[in-house]
Short mmCIF file of C-alpha atoms in Angstrom, two decimals:
data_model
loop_
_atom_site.label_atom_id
_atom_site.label_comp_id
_atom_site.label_asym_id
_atom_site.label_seq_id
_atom_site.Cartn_x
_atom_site.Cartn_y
_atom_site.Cartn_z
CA UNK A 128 0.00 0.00 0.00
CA UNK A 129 1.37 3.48 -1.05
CA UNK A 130 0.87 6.45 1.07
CA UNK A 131 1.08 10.36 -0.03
CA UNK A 132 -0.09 13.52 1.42
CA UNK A 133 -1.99 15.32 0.35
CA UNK A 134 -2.42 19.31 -0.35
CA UNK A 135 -5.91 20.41 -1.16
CA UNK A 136 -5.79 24.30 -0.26
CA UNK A 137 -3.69 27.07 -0.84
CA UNK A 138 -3.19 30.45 1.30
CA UNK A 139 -2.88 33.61 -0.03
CA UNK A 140 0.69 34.13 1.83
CA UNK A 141 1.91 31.21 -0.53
CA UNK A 142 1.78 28.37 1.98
CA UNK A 143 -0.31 25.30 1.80
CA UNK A 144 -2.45 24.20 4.40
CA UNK A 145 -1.99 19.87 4.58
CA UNK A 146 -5.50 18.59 5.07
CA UNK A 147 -4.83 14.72 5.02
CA UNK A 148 -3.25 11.53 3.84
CA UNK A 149 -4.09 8.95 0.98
CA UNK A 150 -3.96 5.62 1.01
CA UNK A 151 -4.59 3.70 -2.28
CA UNK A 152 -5.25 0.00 -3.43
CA UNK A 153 -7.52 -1.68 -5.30
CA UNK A 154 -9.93 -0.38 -8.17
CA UNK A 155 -10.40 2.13 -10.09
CA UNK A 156 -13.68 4.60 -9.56
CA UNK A 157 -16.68 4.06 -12.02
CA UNK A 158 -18.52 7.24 -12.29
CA UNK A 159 -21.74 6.36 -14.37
CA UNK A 160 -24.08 7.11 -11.29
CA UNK A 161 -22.55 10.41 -10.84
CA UNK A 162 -22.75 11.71 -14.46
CA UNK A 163 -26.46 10.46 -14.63
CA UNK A 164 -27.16 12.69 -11.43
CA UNK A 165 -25.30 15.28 -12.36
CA UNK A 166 -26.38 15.63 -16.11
CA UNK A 167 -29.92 15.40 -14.36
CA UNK A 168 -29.00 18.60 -12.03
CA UNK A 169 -28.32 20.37 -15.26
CA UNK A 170 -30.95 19.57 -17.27
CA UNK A 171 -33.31 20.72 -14.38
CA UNK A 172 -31.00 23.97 -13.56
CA UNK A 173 -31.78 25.12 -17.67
CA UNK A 174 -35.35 25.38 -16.53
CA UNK A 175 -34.53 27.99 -13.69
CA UNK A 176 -34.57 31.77 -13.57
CA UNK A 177 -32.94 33.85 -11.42
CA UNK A 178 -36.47 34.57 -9.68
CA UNK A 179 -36.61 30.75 -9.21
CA UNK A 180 -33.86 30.77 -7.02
CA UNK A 181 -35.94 32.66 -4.18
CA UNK A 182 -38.29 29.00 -4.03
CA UNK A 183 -38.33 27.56 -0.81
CA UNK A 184 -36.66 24.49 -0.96
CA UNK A 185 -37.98 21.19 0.39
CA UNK A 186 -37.18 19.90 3.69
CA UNK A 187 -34.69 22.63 3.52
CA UNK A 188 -34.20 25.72 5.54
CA UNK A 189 -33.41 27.90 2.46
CA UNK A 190 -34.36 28.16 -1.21
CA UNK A 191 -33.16 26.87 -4.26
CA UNK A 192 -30.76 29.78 -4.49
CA UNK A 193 -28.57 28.28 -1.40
CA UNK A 194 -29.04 24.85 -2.63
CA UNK A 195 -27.59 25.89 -6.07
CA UNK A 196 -24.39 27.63 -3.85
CA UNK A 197 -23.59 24.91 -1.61
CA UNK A 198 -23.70 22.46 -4.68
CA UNK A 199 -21.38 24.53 -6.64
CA UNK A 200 -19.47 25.03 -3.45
CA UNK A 201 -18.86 21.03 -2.36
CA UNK A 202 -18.19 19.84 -6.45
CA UNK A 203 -15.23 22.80 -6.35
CA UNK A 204 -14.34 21.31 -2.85
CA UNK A 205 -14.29 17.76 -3.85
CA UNK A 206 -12.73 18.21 -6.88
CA UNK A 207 -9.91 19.68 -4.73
CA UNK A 208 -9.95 17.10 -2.31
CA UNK A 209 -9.45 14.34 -4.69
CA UNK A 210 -7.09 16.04 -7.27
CA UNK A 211 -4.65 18.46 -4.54
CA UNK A 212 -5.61 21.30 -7.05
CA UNK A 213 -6.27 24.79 -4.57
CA UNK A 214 -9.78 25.95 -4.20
CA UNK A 215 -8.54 29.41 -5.40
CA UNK A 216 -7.50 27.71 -8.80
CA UNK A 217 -9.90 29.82 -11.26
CA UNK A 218 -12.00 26.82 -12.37
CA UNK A 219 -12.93 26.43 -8.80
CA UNK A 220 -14.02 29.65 -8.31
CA UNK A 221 -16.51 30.74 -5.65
CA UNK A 222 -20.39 32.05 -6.38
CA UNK A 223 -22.01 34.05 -4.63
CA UNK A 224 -26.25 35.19 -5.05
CA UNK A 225 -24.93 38.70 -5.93
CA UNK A 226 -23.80 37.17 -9.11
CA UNK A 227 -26.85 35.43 -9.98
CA UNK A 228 -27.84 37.99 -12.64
CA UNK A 229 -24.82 37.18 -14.44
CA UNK A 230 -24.59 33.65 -14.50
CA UNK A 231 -28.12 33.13 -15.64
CA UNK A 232 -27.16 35.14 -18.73
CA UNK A 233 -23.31 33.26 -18.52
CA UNK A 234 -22.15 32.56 -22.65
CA UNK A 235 -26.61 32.05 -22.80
CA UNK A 236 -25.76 28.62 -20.99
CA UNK A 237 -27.79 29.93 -17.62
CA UNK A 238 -27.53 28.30 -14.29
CA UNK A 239 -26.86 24.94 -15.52
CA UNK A 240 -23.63 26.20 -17.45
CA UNK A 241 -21.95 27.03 -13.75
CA UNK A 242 -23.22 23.83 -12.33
CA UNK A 243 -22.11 21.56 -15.68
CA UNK A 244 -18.37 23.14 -15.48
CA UNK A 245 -17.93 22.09 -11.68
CA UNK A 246 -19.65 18.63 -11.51
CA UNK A 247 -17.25 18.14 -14.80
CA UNK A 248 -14.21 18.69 -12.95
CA UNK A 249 -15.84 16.62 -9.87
CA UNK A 250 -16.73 13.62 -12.31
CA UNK A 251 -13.16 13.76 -14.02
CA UNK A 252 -11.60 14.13 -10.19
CA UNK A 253 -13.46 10.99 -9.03
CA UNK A 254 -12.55 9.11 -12.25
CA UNK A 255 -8.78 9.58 -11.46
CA UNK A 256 -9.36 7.52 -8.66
CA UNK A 257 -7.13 4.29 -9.01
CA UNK A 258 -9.12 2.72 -5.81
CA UNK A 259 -12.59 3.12 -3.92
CA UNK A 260 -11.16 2.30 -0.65
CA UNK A 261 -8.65 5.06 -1.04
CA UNK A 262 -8.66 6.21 2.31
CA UNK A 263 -8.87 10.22 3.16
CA UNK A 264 -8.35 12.47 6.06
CA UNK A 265 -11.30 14.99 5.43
CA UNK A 266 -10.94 17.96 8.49
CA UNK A 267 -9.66 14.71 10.60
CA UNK A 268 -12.52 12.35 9.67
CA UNK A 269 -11.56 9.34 7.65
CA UNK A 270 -13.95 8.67 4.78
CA UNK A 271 -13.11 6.29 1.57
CA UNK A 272 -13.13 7.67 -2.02
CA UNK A 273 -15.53 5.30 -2.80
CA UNK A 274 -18.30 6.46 0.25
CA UNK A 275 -17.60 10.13 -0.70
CA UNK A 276 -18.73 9.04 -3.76
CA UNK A 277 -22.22 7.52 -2.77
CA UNK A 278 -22.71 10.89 -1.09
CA UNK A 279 -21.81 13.18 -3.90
CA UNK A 280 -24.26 10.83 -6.24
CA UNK A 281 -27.14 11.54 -3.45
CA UNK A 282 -26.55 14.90 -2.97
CA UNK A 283 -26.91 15.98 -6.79
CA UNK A 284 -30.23 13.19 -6.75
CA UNK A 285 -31.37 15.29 -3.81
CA UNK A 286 -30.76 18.73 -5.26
CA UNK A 287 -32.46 17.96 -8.57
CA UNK A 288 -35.69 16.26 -6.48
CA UNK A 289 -35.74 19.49 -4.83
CA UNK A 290 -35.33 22.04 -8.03
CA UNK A 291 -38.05 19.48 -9.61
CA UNK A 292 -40.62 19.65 -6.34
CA UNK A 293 -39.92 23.50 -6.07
CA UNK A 294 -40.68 24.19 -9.98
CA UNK A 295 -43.58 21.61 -10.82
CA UNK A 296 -41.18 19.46 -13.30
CA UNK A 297 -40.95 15.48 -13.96
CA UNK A 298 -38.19 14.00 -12.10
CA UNK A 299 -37.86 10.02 -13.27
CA UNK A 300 -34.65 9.02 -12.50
CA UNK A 301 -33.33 5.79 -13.12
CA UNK A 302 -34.10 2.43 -10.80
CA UNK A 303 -31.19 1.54 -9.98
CA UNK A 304 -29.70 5.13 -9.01
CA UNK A 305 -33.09 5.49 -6.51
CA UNK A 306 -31.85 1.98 -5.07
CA UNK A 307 -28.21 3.32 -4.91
CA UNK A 308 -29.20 6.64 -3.08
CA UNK A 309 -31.84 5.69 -0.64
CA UNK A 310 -29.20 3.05 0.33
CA UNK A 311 -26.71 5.19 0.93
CA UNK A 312 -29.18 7.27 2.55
CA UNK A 313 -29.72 4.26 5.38
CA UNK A 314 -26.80 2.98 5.70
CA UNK A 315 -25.76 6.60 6.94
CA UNK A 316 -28.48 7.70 9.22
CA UNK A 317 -26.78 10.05 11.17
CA UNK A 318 -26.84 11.84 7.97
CA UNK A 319 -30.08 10.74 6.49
CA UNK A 320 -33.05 12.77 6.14
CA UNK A 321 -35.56 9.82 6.46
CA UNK A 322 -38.76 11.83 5.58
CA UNK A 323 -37.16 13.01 2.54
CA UNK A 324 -36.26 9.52 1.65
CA UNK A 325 -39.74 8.40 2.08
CA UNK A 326 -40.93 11.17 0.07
CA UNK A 327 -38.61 10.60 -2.78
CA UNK A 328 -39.69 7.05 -2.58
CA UNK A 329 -43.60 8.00 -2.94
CA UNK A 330 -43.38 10.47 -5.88
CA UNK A 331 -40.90 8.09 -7.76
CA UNK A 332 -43.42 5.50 -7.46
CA UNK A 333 -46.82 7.42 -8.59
CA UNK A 334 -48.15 8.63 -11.43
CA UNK A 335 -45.85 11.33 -13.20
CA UNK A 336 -46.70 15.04 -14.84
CA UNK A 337 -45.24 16.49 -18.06
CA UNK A 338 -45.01 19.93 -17.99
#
């Protein structure tokens, strides 16, 4: 078993903060789930104006405008994570409500332009992953590759079952990623939001709207 460190911020003095170690063996990372969930994030995100951001969210206490930062937020931080690249690197660059105006009208793309270019570089940083039981050193928690994984594929299921209650869209995601993510959901109850689970479950299951 090979061990590194690993550097996954920068400060503005020029020194690096050290936020853990790798370990690595095994497999490699296959990232189908997460560009499923994420492609579905963006398709829903192309619906959304900047006056949809102000929704209330779902079993949230914010709106669809702070679910849309902290999603941008975690992909830029995860990408970091798993590559060492600094979270002041341009692509990772911060957003911020202020500059919702902007990048709703970003190169015509909208919302889902922003979220597309950092789940990218979150999908490519997870596929560089030689093994799912790397082990990492997350703000002194040790997690595996392959479990931060599970939670980034829940989190963007999440998000766009929230962006599709908020706005009246279908949602039909696929079986198997439902399975995948209420699983993961379970297995990690401190973490789990169980009514939203059950919820999810019931409007996956029913009879479904086009808009």
């Amino acid at each position: 078993m090979r061990k590194r460190p690993l550097i996954i911020a920068g400060r503005q003095d020029g020194t690096t903060v050290r936020m853990g170690t790798v370990f690595e063996k095994g497999r490699r990372m296959d990232t189908a789930a997460l560009r499923a969930t994420t492609g579905d994030v963006g398709a829903h995100l192309s619906e959304m104006t900047v006056g949809d951001m102000s929704i209330p969210a779902a079993a949230t206490n914010g709106d669809l405008g702070d679910l849309f930062v902290a999603a941008v937020d975690r992909n830029a931080r995860l990408t970091a994570l798993l590559t060492g690249d600094e979270l002041t690197s341009p692509r990772a660059a911060p957003i911020d409500r202020a500059s919702f105006p902007l990048v709703a009208d970003q190169y015509g793309g909208g919302f889902d332009h922003r979220y597309r270019r950092s789940a990218g570089l979150m999908v490519a940083a997870f596929a560089g992953v030689l093994d799912t039981h790397r082990v990492v050193d997350l703000d002194g928690t040790h997690t595996t590759a392959g479990a931060l994984y599970e939670h980034a594929v829940r989190d963007a299921f999440l998000l766009t079952w929230n962006i599709a209650t908020a706005i009246d869209i279908r949602y039909q995601p696929r079986p198997d990623i439902v399975r995948g993510v209420i699983q993961t959901m379970l297995s990690h109850i401190e973490d789990a939001d169980l009514a939203t689970a059950v919820d999810v479950l019931v409007q996956l299951s029913g009879p479904h709207r086009d808009k």
